[in-house]
CSV table of C-alpha atoms in Angstrom, one decimal:
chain,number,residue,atom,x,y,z
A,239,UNK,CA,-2.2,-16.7,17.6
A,240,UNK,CA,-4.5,-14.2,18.6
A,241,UNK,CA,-6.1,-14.4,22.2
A,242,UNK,CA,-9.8,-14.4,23.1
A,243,UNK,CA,-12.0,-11.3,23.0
A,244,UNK,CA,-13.1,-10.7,26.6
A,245,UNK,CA,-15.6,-7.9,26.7
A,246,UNK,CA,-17.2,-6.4,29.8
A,247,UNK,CA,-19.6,-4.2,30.9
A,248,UNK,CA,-17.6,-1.3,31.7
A,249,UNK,CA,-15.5,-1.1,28.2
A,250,UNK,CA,-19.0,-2.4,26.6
A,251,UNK,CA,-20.3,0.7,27.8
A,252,UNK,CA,-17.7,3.0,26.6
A,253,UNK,CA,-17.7,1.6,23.1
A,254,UNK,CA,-21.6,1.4,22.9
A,255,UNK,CA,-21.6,5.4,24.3
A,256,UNK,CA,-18.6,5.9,21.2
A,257,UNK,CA,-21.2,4.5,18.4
A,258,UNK,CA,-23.7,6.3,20.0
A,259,UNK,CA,-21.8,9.2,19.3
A,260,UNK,CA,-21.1,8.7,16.4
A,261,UNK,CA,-24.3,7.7,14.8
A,262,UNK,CA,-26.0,10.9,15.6
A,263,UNK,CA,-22.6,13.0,14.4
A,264,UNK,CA,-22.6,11.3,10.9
A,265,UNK,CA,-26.6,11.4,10.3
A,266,UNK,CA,-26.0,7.5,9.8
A,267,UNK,CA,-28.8,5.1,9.6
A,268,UNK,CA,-26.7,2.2,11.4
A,269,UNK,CA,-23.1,2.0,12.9
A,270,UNK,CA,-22.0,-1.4,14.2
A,271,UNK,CA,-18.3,-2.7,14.6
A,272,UNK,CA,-17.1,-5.9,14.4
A,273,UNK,CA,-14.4,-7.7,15.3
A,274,UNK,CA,-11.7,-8.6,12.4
A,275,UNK,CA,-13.3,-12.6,12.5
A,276,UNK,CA,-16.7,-11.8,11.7
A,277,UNK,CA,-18.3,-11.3,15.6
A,278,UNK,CA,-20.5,-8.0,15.9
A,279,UNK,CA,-19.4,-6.5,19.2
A,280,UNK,CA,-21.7,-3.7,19.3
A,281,UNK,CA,-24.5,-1.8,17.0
A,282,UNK,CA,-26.1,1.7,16.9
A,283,UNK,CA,-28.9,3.1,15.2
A,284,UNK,CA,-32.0,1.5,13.1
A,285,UNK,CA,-30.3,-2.1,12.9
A,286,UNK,CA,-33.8,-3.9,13.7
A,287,UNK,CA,-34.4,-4.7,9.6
A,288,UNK,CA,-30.9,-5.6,9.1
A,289,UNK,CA,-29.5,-9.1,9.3
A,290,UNK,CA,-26.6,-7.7,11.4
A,291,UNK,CA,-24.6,-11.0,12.1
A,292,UNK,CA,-24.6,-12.0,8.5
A,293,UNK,CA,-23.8,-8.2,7.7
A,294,UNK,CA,-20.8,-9.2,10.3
A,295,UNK,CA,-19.7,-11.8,8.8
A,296,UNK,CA,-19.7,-10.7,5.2
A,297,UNK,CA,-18.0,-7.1,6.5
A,298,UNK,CA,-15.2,-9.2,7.9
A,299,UNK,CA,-14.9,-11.1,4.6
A,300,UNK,CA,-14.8,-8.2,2.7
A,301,UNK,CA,-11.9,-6.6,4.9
A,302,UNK,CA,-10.1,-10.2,4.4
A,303,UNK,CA,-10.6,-10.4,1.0
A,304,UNK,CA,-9.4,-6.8,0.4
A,305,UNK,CA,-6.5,-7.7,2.6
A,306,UNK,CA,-5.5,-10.6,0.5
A,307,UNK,CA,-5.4,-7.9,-2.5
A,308,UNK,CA,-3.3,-5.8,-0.9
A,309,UNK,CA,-0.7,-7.9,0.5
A,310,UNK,CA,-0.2,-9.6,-3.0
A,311,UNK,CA,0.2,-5.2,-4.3
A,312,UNK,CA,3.0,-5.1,-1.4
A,313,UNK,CA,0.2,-3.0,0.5
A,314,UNK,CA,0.3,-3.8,4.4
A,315,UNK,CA,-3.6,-3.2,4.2
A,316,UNK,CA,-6.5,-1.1,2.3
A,317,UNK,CA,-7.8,0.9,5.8
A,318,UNK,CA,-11.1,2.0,4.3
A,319,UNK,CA,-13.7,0.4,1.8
A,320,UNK,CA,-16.6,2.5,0.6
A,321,UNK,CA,-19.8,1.1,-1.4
A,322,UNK,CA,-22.1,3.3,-3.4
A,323,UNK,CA,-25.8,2.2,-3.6
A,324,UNK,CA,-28.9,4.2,-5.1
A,325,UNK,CA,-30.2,4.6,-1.5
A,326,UNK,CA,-27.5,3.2,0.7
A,327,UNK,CA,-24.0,3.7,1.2
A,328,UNK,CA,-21.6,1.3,3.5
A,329,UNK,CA,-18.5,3.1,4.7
A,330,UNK,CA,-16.0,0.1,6.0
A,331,UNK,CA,-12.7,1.1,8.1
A,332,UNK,CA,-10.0,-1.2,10.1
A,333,UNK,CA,-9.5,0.4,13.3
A,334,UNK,CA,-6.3,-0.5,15.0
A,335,UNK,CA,-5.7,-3.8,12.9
A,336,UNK,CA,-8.3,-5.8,14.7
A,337,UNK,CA,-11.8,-4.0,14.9
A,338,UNK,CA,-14.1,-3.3,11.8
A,339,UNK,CA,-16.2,-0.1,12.4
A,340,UNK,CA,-19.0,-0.1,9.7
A,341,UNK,CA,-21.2,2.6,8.6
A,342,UNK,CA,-24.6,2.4,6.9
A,343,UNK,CA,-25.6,6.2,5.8
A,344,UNK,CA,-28.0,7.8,3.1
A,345,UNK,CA,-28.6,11.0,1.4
A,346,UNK,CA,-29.0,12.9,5.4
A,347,UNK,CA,-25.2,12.5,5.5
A,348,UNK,CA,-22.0,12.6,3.1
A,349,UNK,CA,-19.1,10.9,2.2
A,350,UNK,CA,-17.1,13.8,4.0
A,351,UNK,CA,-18.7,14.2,7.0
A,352,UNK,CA,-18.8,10.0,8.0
A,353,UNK,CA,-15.1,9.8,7.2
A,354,UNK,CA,-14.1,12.7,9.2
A,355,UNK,CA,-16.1,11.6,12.3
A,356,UNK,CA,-15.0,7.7,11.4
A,357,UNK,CA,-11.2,9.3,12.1
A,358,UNK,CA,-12.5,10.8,15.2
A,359,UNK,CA,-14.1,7.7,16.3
A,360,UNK,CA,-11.5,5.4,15.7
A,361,UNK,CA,-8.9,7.2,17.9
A,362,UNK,CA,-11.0,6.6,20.8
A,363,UNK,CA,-11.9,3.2,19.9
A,364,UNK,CA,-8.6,2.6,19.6
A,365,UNK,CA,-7.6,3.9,23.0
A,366,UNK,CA,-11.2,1.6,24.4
A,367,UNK,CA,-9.4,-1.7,22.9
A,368,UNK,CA,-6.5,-0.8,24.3
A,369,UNK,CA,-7.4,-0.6,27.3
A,370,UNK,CA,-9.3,-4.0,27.0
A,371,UNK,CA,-6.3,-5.8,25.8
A,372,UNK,CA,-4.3,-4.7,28.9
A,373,UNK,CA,-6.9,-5.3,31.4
A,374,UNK,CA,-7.4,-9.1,30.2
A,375,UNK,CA,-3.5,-9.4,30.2
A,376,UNK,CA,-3.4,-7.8,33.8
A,377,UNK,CA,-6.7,-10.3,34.9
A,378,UNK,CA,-4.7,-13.2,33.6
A,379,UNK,CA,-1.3,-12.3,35.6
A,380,UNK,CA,-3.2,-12.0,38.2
A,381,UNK,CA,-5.4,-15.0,38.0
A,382,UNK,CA,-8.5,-13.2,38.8
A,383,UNK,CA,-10.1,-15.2,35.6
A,384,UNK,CA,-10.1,-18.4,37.9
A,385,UNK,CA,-13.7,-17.2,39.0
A,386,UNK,CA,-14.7,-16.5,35.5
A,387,UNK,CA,-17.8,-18.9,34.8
A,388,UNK,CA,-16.3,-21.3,32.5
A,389,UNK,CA,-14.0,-22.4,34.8
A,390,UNK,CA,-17.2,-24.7,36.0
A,391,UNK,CA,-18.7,-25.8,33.1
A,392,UNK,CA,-19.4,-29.6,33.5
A,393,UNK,CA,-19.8,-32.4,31.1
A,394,UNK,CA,-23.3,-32.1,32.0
A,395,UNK,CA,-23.8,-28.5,30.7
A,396,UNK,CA,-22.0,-29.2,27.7
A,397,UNK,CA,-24.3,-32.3,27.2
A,398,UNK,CA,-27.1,-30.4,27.5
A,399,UNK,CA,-26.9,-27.6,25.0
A,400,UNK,CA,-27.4,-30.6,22.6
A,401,UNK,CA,-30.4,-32.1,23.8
B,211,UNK,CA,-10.5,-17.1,19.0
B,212,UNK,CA,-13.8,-17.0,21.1
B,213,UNK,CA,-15.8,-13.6,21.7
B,214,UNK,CA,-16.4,-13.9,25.0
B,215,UNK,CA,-19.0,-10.9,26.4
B,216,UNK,CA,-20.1,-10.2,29.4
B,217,UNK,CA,-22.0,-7.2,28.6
B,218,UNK,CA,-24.7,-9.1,26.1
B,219,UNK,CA,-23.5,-12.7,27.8
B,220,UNK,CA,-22.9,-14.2,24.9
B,221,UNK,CA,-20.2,-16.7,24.0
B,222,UNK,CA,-19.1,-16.5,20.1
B,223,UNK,CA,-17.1,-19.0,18.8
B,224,UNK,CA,-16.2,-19.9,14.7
B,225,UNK,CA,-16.0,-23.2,13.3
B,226,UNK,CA,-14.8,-24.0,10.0
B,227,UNK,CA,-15.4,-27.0,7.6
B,228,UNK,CA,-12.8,-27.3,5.6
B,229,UNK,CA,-11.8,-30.8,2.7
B,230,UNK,CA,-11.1,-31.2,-1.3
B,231,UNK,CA,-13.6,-29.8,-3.7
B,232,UNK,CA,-17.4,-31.0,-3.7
B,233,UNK,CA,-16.8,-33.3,-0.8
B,234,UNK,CA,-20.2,-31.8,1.1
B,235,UNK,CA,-18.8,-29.1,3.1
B,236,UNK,CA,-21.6,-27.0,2.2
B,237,UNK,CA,-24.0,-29.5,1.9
B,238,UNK,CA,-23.5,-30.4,6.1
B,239,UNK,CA,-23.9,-26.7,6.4
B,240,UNK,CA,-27.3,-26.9,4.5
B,241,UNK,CA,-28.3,-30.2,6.3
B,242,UNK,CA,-28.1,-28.6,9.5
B,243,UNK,CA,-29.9,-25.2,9.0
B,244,UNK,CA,-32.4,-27.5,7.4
B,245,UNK,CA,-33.3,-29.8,10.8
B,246,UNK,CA,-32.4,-26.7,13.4
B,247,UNK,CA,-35.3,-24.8,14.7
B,248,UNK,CA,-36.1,-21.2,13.0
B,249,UNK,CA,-35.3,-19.3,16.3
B,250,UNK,CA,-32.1,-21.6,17.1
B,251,UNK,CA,-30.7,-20.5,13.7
B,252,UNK,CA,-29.7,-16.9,11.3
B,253,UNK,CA,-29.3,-17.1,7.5
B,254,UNK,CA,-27.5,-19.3,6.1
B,255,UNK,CA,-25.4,-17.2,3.4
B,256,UNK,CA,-23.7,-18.8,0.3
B,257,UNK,CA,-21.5,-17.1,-1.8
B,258,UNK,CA,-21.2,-19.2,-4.6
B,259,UNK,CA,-20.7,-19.3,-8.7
B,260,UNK,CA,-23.3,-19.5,-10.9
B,261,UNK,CA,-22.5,-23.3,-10.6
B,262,UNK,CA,-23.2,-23.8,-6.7
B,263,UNK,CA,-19.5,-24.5,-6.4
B,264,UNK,CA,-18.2,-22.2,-3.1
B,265,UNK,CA,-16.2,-18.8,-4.4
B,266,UNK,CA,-15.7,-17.5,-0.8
B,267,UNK,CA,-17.2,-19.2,2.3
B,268,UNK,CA,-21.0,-20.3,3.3
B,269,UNK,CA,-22.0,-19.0,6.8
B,270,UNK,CA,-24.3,-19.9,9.1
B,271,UNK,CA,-24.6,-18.6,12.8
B,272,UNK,CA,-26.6,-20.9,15.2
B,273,UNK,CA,-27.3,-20.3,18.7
B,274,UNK,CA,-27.4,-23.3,21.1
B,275,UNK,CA,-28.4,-22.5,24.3
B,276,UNK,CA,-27.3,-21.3,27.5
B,277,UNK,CA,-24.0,-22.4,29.5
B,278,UNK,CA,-23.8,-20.8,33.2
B,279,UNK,CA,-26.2,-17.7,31.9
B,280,UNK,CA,-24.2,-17.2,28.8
B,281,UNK,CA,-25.4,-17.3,25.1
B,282,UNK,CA,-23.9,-19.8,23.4
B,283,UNK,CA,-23.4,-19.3,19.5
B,284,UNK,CA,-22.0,-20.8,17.2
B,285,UNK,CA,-20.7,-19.7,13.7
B,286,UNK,CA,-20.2,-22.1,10.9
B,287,UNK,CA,-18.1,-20.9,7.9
B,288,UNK,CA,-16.9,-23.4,5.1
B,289,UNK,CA,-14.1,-22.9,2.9
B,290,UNK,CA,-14.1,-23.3,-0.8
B,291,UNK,CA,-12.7,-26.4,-1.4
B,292,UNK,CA,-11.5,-25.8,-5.0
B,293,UNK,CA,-7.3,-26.0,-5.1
B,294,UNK,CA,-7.6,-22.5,-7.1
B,295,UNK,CA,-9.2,-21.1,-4.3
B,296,UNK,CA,-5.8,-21.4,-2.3
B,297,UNK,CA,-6.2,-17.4,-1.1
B,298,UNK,CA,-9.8,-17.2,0.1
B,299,UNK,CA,-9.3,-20.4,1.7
B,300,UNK,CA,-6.8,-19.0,4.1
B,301,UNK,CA,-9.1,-15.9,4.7
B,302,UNK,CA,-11.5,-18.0,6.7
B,303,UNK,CA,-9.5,-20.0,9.0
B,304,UNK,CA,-8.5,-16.4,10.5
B,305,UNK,CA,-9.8,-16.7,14.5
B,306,UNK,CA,-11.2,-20.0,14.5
B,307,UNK,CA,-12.0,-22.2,17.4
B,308,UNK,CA,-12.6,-25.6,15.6
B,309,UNK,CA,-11.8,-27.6,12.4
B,310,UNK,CA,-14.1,-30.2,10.8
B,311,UNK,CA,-12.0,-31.7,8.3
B,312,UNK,CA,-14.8,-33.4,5.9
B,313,UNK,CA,-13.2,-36.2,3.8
B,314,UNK,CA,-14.3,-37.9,0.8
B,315,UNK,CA,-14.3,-41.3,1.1
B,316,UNK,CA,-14.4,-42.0,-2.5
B,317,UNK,CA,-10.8,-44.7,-3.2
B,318,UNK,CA,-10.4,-41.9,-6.1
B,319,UNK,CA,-11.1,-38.9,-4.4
B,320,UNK,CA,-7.7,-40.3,-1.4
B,321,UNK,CA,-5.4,-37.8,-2.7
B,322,UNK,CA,-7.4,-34.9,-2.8
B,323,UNK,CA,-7.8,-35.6,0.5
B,324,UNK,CA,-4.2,-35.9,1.4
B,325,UNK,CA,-3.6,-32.8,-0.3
B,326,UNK,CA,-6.7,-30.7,1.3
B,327,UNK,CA,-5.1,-31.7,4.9
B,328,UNK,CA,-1.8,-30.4,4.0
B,329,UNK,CA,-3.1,-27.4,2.6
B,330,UNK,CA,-5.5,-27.4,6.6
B,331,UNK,CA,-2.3,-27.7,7.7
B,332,UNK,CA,0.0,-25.5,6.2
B,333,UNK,CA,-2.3,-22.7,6.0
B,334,UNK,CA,-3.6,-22.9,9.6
B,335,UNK,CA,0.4,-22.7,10.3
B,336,UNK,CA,0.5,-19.0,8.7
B,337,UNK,CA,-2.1,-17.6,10.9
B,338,UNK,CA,-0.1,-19.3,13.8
B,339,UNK,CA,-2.2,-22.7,14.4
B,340,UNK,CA,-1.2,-26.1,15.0
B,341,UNK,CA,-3.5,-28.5,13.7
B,342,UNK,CA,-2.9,-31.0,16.6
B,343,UNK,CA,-3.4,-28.0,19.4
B,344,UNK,CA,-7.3,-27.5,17.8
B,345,UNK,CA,-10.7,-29.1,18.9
B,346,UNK,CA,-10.9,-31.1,15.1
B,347,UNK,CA,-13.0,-33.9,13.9
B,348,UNK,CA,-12.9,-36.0,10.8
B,349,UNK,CA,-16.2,-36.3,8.9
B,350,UNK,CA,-15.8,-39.5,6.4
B,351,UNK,CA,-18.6,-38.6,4.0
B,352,UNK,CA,-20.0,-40.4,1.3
B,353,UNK,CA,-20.2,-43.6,2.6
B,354,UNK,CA,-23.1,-44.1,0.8
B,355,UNK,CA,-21.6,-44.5,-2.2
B,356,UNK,CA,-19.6,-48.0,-3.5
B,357,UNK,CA,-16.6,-47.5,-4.2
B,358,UNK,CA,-16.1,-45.8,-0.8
B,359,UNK,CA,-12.4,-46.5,1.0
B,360,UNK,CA,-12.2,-49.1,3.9
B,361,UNK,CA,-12.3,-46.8,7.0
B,362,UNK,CA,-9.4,-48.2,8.3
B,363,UNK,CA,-7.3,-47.0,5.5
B,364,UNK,CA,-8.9,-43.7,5.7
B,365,UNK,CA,-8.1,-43.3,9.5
B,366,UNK,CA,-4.4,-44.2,8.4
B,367,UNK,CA,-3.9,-41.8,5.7
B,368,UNK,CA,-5.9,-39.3,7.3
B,369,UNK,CA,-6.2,-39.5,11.1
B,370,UNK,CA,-2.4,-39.8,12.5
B,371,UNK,CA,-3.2,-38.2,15.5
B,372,UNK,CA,-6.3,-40.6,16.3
B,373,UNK,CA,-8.8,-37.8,16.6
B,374,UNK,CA,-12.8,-38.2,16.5
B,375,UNK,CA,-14.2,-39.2,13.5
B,376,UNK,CA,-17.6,-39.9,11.9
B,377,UNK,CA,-19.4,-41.7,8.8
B,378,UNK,CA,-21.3,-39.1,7.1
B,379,UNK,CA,-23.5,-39.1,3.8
B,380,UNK,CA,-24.7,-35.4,4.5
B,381,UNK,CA,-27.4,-35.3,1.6
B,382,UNK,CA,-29.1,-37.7,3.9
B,383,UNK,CA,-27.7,-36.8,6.8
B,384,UNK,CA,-26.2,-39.2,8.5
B,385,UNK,CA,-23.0,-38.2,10.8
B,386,UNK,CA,-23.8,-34.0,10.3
B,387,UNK,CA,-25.0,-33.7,13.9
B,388,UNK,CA,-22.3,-36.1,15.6
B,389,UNK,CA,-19.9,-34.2,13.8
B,390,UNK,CA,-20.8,-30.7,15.1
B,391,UNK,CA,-22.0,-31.8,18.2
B,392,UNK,CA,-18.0,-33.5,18.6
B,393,UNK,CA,-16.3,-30.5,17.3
B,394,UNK,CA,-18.9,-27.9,19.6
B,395,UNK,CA,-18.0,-29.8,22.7
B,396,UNK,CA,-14.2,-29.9,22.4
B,397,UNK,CA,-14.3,-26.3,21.2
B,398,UNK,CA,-16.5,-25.7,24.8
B,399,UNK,CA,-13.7,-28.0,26.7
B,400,UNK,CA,-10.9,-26.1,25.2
B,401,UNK,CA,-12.9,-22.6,26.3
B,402,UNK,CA,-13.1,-23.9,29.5
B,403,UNK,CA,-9.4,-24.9,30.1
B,404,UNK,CA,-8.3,-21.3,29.3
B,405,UNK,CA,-10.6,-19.6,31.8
């Protein structure tokens, strides 16, 4: 079983800076990435008309589906999906087996050009989630998450949320 | 698996509804992004036949509140509940946090039932879940209807492990909020015990 996704500020940062990056590299209209269950982590670029946890959501069921297909071809995964619309084109890459990085690009940018700066992107994204995989495994050996907030949720709060 | 993020502080965490074809899965889903408040809720996605029977999953994110400063959201998914479906059905149990299993209580609908929980069972096992380790709750829908099971015998054939359970006729509405609110707060319990 998979552990929890702890994200903070500092790797937020570093990821946020990555998409940043490149969004302005690719001429994309909108990069986000998305972890492999359907949760956006992060966005970059015009996402304020988009419906971008549904467009989470669906991305990851896409990548499962298309991971289904390829297991029953003996393929250990299909790493890129790409969708041609009149306007809009969705380039769709796994990144490190457990990140989706999605990008939304037009007729400013090119097929060519977003997959060669996906590649570059997904090496350092790679490296980010490594680093966020170790740190939570080093903050749990070392019991530092006994003063994360959860830790005093009451009954009370939990009650609440449902009033 | 729960998104936890301290950047945005939000808390994400997936909850599936999963029982045999055309038991209401979907039709809880609707219930609730029908009585939940616009700016509490997102879309609520379908991907569905022609027919309205599920093909892949229905989808609805809501947001609840705040626990200790942190958004907390939920994500609803269901499953199709078709036995064909088999493949897709296994897709969406992949990082979740809570199981609804929604029965039908219809006397000839008892082995679909059966079956369905296996298949919960067996296929939460290949992405390296135990049933009885998960915040679940039973939904026993269709009580509305008469020739709806005795409870008890429902609880026997379905419930081993003693586990919350609920009447439900989700058309009406009746049980859809107890359910998710059960499944939410066990979900939020579990959360807690790991940090």
């Amino acid at each position: 079983m998979s552990s929890d996704l702890v994200m903070y500020e500092e790797e937020f940062q570093k990821i946020d800076e990555e998409l940043q990056r490149l969004f302005h590299q690719a001429s994309a209209k909108v990069v986000f990435l998305v972890d492999k269950n359907g949760q956006l982590i992060a966005s970059a670029g015009e996402t304020r008309d988009i419906d971008t946890t549904s467009l989470a959501s669906l991305t990851a069921g896409n990548i499962a589906a298309t991971g289904g297909i390829a297991r029953l071809l003996g393929e250990k995964e299909f790493t890129i999906l790409f969708h041609e619309g009149e306007k809009d084109n969705i380039h769709i890459s796994l990144i490190g087996q457990r990140v989706i990085l999605v990008v939304i690009f037009d007729k400013r940018s090119s097929l060519g050009l977003v997959r060669l700066r996906v590649k570059k992107a997904s090496e350092a994204l790679v490296r980010i989630f490594h680093e966020i995989t170790n740190k939570a495994e080093r903050e749990k050996s070392e019991g530092k998450l006994d003063e994360s907030p959860f830790a005093e949720i009451s009954d009370e709060d939990i009650d609440n949320l449902f009033k | 698996m729960s998104f936890i993020n301290y950047s945005s502080r939000e808390i994400n965490c997936k909850i599936v509804y999963y029982g045999p074809g055309l038991c209401g899965k979907t039709t809880n889903l609707q219930y609730v992004y029908k009585k939940t408040n616009p700016e509490q809720k997102g879309k609520l996605i379908s991907l569905a036949t022609e027919t309205e029977r599920t093909l892949f999953f229905d989808f609805l994110p809501l947001a609840l509140g705040d626990i200790k400063g942190f958004k907390v959201r939920f994500h609803l998914y269901t499953v199709p509940g078709q036995v064909f479906y088999a493949a897709s059905r296994k897709l969406i149990l992949k990082g979740v946090d809570g199981v609804v299993f929604v029965a039908d209580s219809q006397i000839e609908r008892m082995e679909a039932n059966i079956e369905s929980l296996d298949d919960l069972r067996i296929n939460l096992a290949e992405q390296g879940y135990e049933l009885d380790k998960l915040p679940y709750t039973i939904q026993y829908n269709k009580r509305d209807l008469s020739n709806v099971a005795p409870l008890v015998n429902m609880n026997s054939l379905l419930n081993s492990r003693d586990v919350p359970w609920f009447e439900g006729c989700a058309v009406t509405g009746v049980g859809v909020f107890e359910t998710l609110k059960n499944v939410a707060k066990q979900v939020l319990v579990e959360l807690k015990k790991h940090y």
